[in-house]
Coordinates of C-alpha atoms and ligand atoms in Angstrom, one line a residue:
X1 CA 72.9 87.0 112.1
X2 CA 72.5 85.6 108.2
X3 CA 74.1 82.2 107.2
X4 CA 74.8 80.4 104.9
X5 CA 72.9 76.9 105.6
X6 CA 75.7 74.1 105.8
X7 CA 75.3 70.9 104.3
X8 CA 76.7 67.6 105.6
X9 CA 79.2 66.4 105.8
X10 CA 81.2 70.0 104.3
X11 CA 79.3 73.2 105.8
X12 CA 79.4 75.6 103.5
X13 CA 83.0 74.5 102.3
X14 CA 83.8 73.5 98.8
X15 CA 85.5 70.0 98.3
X16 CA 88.9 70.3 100.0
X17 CA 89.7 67.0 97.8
X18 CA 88.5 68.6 94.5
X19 CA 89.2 72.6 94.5
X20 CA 87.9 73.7 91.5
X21 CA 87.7 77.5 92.5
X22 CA 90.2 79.2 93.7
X23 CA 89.1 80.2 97.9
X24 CA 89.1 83.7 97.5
X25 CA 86.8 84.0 94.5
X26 CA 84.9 81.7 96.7
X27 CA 84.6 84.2 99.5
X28 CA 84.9 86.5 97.0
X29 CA 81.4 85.6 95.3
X30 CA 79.7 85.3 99.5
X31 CA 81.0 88.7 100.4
X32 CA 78.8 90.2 96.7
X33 CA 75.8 88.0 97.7
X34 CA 75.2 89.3 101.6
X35 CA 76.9 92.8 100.8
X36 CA 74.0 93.3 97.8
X37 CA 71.6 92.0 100.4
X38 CA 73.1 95.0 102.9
X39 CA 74.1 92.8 105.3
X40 CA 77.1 93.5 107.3
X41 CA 78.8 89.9 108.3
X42 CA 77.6 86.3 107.8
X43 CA 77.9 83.1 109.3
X44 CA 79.7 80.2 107.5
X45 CA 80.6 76.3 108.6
X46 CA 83.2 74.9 107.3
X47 CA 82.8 71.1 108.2
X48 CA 81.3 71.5 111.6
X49 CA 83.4 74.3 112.7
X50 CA 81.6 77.8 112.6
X51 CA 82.7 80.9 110.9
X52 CA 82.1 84.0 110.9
X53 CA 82.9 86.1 107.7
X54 CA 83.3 89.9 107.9
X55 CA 82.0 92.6 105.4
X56 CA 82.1 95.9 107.1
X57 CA 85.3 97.8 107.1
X58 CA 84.7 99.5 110.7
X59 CA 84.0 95.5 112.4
X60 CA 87.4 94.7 110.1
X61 CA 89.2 97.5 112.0
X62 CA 88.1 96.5 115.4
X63 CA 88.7 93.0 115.1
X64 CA 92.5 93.3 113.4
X65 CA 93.2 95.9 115.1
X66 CA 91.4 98.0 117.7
X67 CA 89.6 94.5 120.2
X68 CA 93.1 92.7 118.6
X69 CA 93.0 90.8 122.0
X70 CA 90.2 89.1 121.6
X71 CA 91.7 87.5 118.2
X72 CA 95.4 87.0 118.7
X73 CA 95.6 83.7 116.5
X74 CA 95.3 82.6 113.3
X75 CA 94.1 78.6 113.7
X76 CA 96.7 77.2 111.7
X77 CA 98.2 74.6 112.6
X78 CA 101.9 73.8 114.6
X79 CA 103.5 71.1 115.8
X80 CA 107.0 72.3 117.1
X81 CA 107.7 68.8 119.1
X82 CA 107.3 66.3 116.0
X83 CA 107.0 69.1 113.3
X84 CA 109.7 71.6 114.4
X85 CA 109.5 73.6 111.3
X86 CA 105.9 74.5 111.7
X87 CA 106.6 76.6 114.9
X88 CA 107.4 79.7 113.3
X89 CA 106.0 83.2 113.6
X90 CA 103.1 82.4 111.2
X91 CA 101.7 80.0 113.3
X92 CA 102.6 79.9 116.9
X93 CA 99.7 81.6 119.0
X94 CA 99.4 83.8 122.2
X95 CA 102.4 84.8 124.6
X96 CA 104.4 82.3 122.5
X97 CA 103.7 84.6 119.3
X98 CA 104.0 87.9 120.9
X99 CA 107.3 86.6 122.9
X100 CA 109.1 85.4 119.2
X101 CA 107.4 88.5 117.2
X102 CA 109.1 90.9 119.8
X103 CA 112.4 89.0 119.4
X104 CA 112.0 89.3 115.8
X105 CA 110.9 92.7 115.1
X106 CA 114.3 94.1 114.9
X107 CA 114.9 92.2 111.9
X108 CA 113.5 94.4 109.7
X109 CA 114.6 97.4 110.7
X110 CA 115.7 100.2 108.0
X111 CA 119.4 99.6 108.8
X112 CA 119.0 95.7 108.7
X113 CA 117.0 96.4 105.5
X114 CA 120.1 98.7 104.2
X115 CA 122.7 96.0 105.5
X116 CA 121.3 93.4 103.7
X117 CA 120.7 95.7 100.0
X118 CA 123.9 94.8 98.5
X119 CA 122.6 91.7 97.8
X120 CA 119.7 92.3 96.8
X121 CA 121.8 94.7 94.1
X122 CA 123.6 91.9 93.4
X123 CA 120.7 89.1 92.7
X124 CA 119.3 92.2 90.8
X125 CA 121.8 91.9 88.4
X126 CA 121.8 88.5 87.8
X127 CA 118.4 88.8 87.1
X128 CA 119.4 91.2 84.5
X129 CA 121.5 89.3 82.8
X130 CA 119.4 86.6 82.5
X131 CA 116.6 88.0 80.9
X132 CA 119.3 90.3 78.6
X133 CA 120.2 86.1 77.6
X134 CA 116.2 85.4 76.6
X135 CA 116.0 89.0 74.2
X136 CA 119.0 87.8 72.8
X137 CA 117.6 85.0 71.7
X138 CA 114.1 86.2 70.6
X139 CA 112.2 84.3 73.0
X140 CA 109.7 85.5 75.4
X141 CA 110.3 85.1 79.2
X142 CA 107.7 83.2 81.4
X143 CA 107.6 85.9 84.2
X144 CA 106.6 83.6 87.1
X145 CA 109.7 81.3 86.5
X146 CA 112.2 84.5 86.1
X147 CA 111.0 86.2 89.1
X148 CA 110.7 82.9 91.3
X149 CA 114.3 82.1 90.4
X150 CA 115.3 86.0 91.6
X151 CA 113.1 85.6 94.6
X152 CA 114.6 82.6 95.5
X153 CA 118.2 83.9 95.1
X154 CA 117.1 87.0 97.1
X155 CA 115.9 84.5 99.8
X156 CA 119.0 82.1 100.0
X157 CA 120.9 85.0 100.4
X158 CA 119.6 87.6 102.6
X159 CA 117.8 84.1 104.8
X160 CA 120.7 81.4 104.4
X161 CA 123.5 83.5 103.2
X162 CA 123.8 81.2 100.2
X163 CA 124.9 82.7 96.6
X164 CA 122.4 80.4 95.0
X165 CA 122.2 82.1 91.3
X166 CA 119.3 80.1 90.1
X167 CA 119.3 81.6 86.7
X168 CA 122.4 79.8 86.0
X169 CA 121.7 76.7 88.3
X170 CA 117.9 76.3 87.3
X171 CA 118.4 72.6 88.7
X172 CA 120.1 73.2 92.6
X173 CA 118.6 72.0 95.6
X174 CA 117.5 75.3 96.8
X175 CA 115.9 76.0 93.9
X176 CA 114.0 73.0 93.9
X177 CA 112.9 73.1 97.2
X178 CA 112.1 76.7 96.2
X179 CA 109.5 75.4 93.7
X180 CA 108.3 72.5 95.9
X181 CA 108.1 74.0 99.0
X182 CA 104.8 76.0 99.1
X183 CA 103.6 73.2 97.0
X184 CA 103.7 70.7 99.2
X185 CA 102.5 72.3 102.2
X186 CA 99.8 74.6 100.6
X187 CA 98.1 72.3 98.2
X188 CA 98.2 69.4 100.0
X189 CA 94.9 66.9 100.0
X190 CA 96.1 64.5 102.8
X191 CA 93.2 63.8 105.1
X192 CA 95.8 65.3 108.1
X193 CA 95.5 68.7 106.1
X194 CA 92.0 69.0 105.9
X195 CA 92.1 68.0 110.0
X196 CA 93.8 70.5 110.6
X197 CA 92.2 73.0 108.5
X198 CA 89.3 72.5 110.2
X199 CA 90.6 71.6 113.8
X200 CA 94.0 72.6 114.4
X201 CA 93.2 71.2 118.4
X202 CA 92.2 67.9 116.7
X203 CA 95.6 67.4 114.5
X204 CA 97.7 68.5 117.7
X205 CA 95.6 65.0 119.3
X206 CA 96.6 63.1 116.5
X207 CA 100.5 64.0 116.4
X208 CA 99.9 64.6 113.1
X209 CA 103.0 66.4 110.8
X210 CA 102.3 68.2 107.9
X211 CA 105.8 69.6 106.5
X212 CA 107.1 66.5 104.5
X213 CA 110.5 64.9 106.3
X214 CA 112.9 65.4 103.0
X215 CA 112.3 69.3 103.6
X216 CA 112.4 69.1 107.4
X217 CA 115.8 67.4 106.8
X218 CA 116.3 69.4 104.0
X219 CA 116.6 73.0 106.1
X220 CA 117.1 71.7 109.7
X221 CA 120.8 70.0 107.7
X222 CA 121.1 73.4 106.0
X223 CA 120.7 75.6 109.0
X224 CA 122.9 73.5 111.4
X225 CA 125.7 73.5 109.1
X226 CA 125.5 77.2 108.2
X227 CA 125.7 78.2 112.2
X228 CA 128.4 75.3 112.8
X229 CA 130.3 76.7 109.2
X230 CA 130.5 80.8 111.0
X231 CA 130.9 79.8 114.3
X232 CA 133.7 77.5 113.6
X233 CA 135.2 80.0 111.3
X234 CA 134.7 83.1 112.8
X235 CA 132.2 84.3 109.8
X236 CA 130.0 87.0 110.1
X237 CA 127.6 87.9 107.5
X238 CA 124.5 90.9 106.6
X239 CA 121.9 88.0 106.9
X240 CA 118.9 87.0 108.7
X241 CA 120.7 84.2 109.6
X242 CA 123.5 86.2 111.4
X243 CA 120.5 88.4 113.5
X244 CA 118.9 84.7 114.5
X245 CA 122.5 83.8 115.6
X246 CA 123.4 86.8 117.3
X247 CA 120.1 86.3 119.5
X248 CA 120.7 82.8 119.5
X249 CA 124.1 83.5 121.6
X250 CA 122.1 85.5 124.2
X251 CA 120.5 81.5 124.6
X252 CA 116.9 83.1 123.1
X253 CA 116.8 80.1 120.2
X254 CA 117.2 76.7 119.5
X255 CA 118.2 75.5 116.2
X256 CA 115.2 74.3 115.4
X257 CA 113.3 77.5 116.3
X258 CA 116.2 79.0 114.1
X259 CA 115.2 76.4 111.4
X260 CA 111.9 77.2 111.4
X261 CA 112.0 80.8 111.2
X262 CA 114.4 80.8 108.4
X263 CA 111.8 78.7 106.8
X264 CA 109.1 81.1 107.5
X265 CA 110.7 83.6 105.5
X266 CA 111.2 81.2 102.6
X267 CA 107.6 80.3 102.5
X268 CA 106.0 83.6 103.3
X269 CA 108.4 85.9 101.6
X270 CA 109.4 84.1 98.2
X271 CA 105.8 83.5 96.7
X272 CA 104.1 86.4 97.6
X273 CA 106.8 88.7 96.6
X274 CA 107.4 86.9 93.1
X275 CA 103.5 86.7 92.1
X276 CA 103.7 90.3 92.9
X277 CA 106.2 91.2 90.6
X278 CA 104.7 88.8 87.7
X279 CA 101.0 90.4 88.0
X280 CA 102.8 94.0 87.8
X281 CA 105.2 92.9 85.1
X282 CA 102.2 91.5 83.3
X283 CA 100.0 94.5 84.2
X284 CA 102.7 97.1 82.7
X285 CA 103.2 95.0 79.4
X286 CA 99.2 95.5 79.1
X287 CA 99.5 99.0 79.6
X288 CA 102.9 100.9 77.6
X289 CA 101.8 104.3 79.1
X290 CA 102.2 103.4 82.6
X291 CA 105.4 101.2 82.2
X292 CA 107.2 104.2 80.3
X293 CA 105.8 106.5 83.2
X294 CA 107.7 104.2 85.9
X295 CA 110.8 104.2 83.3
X296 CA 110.9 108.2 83.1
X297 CA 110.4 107.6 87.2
X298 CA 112.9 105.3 87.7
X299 CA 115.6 106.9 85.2
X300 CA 114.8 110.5 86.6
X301 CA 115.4 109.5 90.3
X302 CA 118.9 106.8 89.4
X303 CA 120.3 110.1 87.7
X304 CA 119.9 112.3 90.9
X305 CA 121.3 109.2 92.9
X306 CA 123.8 107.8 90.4
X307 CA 122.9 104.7 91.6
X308 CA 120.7 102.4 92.3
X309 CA 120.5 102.8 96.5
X310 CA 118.2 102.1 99.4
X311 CA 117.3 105.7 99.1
X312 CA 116.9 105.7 95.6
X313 CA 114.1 102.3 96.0
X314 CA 112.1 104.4 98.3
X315 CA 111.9 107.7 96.5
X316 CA 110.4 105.2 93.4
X317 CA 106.7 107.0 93.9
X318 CA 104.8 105.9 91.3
X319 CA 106.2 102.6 91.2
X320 CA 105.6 102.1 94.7
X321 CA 101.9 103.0 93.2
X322 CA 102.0 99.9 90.3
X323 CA 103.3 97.7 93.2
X324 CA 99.9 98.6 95.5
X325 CA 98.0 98.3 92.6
X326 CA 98.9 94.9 91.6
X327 CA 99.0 94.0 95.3
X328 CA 94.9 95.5 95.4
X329 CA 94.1 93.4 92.4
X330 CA 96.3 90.4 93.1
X331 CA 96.3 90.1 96.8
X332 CA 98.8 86.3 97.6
X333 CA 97.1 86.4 100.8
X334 CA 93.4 86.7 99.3
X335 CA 91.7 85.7 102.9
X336 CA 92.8 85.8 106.2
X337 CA 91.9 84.4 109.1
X338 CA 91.3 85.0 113.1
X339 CA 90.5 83.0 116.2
X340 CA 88.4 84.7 118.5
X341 CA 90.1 83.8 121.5
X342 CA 87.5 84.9 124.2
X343 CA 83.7 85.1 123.9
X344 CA 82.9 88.7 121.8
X345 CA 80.3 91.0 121.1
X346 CA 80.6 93.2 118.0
X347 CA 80.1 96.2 119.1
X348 CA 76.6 97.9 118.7
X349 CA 74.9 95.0 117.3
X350 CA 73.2 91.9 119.4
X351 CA 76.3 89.2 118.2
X352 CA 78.3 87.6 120.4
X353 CA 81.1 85.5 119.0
X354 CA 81.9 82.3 121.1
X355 CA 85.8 81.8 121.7
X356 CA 86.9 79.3 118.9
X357 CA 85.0 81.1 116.0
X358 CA 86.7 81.5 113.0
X359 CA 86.9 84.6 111.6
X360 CA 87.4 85.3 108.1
X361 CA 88.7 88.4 106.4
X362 CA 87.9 88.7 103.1
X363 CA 90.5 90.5 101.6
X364 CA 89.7 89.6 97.6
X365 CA 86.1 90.9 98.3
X366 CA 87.1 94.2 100.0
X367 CA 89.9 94.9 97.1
X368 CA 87.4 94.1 94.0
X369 CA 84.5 96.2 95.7
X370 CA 83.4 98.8 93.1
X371 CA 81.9 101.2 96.3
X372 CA 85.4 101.1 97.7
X373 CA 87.2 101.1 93.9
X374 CA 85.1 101.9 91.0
X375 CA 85.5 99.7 88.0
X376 CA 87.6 97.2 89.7
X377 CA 89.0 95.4 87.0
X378 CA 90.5 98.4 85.9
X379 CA 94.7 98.2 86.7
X380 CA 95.1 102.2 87.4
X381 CA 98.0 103.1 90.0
X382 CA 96.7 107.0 90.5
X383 CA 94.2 105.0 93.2
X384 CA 97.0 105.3 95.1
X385 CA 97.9 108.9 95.3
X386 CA 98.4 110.4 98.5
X387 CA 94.9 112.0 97.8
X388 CA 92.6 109.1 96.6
X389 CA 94.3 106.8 99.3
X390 CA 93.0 109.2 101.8
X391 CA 89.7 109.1 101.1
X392 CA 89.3 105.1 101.7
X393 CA 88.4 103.5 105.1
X394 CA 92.1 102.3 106.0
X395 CA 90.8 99.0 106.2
X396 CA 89.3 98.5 102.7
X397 CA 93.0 97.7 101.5
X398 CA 95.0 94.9 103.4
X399 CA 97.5 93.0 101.3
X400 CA 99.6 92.7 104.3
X401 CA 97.1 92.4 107.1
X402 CA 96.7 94.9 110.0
X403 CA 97.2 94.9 113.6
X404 CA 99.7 93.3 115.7
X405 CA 99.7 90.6 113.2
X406 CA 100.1 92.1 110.3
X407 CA 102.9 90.9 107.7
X408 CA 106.7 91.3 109.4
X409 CA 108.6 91.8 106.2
X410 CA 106.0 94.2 104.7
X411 CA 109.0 96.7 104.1
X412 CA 111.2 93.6 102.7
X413 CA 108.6 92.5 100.3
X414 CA 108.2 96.0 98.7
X415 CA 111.5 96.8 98.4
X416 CA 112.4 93.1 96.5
X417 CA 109.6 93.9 94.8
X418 CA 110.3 97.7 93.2
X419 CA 113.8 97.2 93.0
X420 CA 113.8 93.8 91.0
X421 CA 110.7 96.0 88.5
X422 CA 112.7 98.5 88.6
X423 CA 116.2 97.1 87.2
X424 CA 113.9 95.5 85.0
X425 CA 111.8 98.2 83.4
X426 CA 114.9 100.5 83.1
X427 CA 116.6 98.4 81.0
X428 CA 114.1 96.6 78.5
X429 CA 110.2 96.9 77.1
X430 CA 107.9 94.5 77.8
X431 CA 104.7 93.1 75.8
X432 CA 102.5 90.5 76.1
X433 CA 103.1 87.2 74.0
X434 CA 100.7 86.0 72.2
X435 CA 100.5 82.7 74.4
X436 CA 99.1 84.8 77.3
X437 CA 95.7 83.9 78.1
X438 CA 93.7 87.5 78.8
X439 CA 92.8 87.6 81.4
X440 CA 95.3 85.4 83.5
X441 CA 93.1 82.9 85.1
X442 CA 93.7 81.8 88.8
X443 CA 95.1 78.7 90.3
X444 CA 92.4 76.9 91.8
X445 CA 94.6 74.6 93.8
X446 CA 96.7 77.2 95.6
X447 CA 96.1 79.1 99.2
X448 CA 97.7 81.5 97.8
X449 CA 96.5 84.3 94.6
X450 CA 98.7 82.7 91.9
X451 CA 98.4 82.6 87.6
X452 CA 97.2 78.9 86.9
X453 CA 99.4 79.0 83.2
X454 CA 102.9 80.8 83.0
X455 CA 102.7 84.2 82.2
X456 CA 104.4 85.0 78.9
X457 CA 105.5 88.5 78.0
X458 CA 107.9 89.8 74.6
X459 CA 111.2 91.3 75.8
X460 CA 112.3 94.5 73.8
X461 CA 115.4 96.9 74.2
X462 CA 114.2 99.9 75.3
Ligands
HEM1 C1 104.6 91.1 98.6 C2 105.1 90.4 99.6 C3 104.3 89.9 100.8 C4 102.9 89.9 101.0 C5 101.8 90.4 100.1 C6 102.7 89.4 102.3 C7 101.5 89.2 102.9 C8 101.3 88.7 104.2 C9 100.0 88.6 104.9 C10 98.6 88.9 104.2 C11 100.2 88.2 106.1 C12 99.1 87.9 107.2 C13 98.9 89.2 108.0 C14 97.7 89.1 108.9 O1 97.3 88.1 109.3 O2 97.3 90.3 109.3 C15 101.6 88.0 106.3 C16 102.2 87.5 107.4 C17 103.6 87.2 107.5 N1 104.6 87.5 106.6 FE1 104.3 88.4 104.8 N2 103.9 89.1 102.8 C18 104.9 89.4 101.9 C19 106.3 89.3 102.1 C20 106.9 88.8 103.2 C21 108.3 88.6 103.4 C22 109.4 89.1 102.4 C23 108.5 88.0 104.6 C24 109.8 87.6 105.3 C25 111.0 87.8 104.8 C26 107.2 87.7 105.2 C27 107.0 87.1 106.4 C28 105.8 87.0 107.0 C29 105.6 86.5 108.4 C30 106.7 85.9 109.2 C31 104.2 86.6 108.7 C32 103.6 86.2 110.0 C33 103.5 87.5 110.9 C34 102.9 87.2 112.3 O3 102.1 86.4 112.4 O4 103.4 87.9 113.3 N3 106.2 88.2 104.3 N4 102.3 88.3 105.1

């Protein structure tokens, strides 16, 4: 198989103390190289651990998703003994995974999802508001700070079942922790994070904790005195926190597996969904013709509903089309990885993956492919008709992952996503401001796809 050849002491790994790049450009630029060359996969090292990077759609589909047994885990790291919020779904591996993602399935079902829109509606309109405040006052709006706060707000509600309003509290704990949070655990340079980036089996050795103990005290406090608050007065609330407690009575949790699941949605669901909305915001205030389209959209389909419903979100078409736009150009989760947990050959080639290899998806590199989507860099939502979507290998487009694995609150993400655009494009114009750098240049630092600078767009009336 082609490699890369590693040099000591990183591999082929950039810096981990100095990331100048952002890592899916990174993989980005590797998948170009050995795709140009025609090759088909590639082996990597990061420090001494081997890697095995995928370029082929069909090897992407088997390994996700059809051979999915032979690469059940993702090699991050958990400790739920002296790091109890790190054994959540994201991490935990084999039967322990599977057992928790069965239990946690029902979550998101569409009549969870519809018990928990009021609130959405409601954060909605606070987000409103808010940005109604900023045109009043002639000033643009940085969109990665509005949408975090409504993201967050979205979070401590439907998650904790706390009316946070960060608009008006920019300062609260929750907020805070909001903005910290991924922070903290994503761009960490502590030598324990690079351990267990490379050797998750090594860091388990070495105890070592990775979430910070003012946040593990932070939402373990916050948890346990939310479940002690209901249960002691009889509350019951449309929350993820009220499914975690309902299971918890049939003795299926602890509080700390509550804690760290809670947290799981925090960290997996707040970013991802508010850089998704930013890009698209910022992505419509390029383009007028395609935010007026999703305006006629959005006011044509509110004045057969009258209002703005869980039916109404989904029949949003063409908005739904922005939202997998941005998500094809802006992926959050621009890589992902496997573990190949038992020796495997890809099929009809002489490769045999040892168990322990990690395998890297390189979701940045599929999305920005000009085979799969000619002239890349061009933001056009009609790639997503019904018709053109159809054409594509399935597995040239995976903001959410695939398989068994793939993201839980796919459905939840989307709809935070169009509804928040969509009480946002119905009711004002957007622009860019002039202190917008074109194009918006990536966050080196971050796991996550993120804008380095704030993203600064004009409000208008519309
Ligand atoms: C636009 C929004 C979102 C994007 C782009 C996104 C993306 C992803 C991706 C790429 C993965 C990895 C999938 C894989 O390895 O195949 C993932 C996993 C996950 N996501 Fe999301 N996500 C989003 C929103 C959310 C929300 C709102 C929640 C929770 C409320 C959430 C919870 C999770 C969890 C718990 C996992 C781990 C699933 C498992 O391992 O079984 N995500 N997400």
């Amino acid at each position: 198989m082609p490699y890369q050849k590693p040099r000591f002491p990183l591999g082929t790994a950039e810096n981990p103390f100095a990331r100048t790049e952002f890592i899916g450009c990174r993989m980005k630029r590797i998948y170009d190289e050995y795709k140009a060359k025609g090759f088909k996969h590639i082996g990597l090292y990061f420090l001494s651990s081997p890697s095995y990077l995928v370029i082929e759609p069909e090897y992407v589909k088997n390994i996700m998703s059809r051979d999915f047994r032979f690469f059940t885990d993702r090699g991050t790291y958990s400790n739920e003994k002296s790091d109890p919020l790190s054994g959540h779904l994201f991490n935990l591996e084999g039967d322990k995974w599977k057992n928790l993602r069965y239990k946690l399935t029902p979550t998101f079902t569409s009549g969870k999802m519809k018990m928990m829109f009021s609130s959405l509606v409601q954060c909605g309109k606070q987000l409103k508001d808010a940005v109604d405040c900023v045109r009043l006052s002639n000033a643009p709006i940085d969109a990665k700070e509005v949408l975090g706060c409504f993201t967050t707000d979205v979070i401590g509600s439907c998650a904790f079942g706390l009316d946070c309003n960060s608009f008006l509290q920019p300062n609260s704990e929750f907020r805070e922790y909001g903005k910290i949070v991924f922070t903290e655990l994503t761009k960490s340079r502590s030598i324990g994070a690079v351990v267990a980036m490379a050797s998750p089996k090594l860091a388990q050795f070495f105890n070592i904790v990775l979430t910070p103990r003012h946040i593990t005290n932070f939402f373990l406090s916050l948890v346990k005195e939310t479940v002690r608050y209901r249960k002691d007065n009889d509350v019951v609330r449309k929350d993820f926190m009220q499914i975690l407690m309902d299971l918890q009575d049939g003795a299926q949790f602890s509080i700390e597996e509550m804690a760290a699941n809670t947290f799981v949605f925090f960290l997996a669901g707040f970013e991802t969904s508010s850089t998704t909305m930013s890009f698209a915001l910022y992505e419509m205030a390029k383009n007028p013709k395609i935010q007026n389209r999703v305006r006629d959209e959005v006011n044509a389909v509110l004045e057969k509903h009258g209002d703005l419903t869980y039916e109404a979100v989904n029949e949003f078409k063409y908005l739904g089309q922005v939202v997998d736009e941005t998500l094809r150009m802006y992926p959050p989760g621009a890589l992902m990885s496997r573990i190949c947990v038992e020796e495997y050959k890809i099929p009809d080639t002489d490769v045999t993956l040892d168990k322990g290899t990690r395998v890297i998806i390189p979701i940045y590199g599929l999305h920005r492919d000009a085979e799969y989507y000619p002239n890349p860099e061009h933001f056009d939502p009609d790639r997503f008709s019904e018709e053109n979507v159809a054409k594509r290998h399935p597995f040239v487009y995976l903001p959410f992952g695939a398989g068994p694995r793939i993201c839980i609150g796919l459905r939840f993400g989307l709809m935070q996503s169009k509804l928040g655009l969509a009480i946002l494009i119905r009711n004002f114009q957007f622009s860019v401001n002039s202190k917008t750098k074109i194009p918006i240049e990536i966050d080196p630092t971050n796991l996550i796809l993120s804008a380095k600078d704030p993203i600064w767009l004009d409000v208008h009336d519309v």
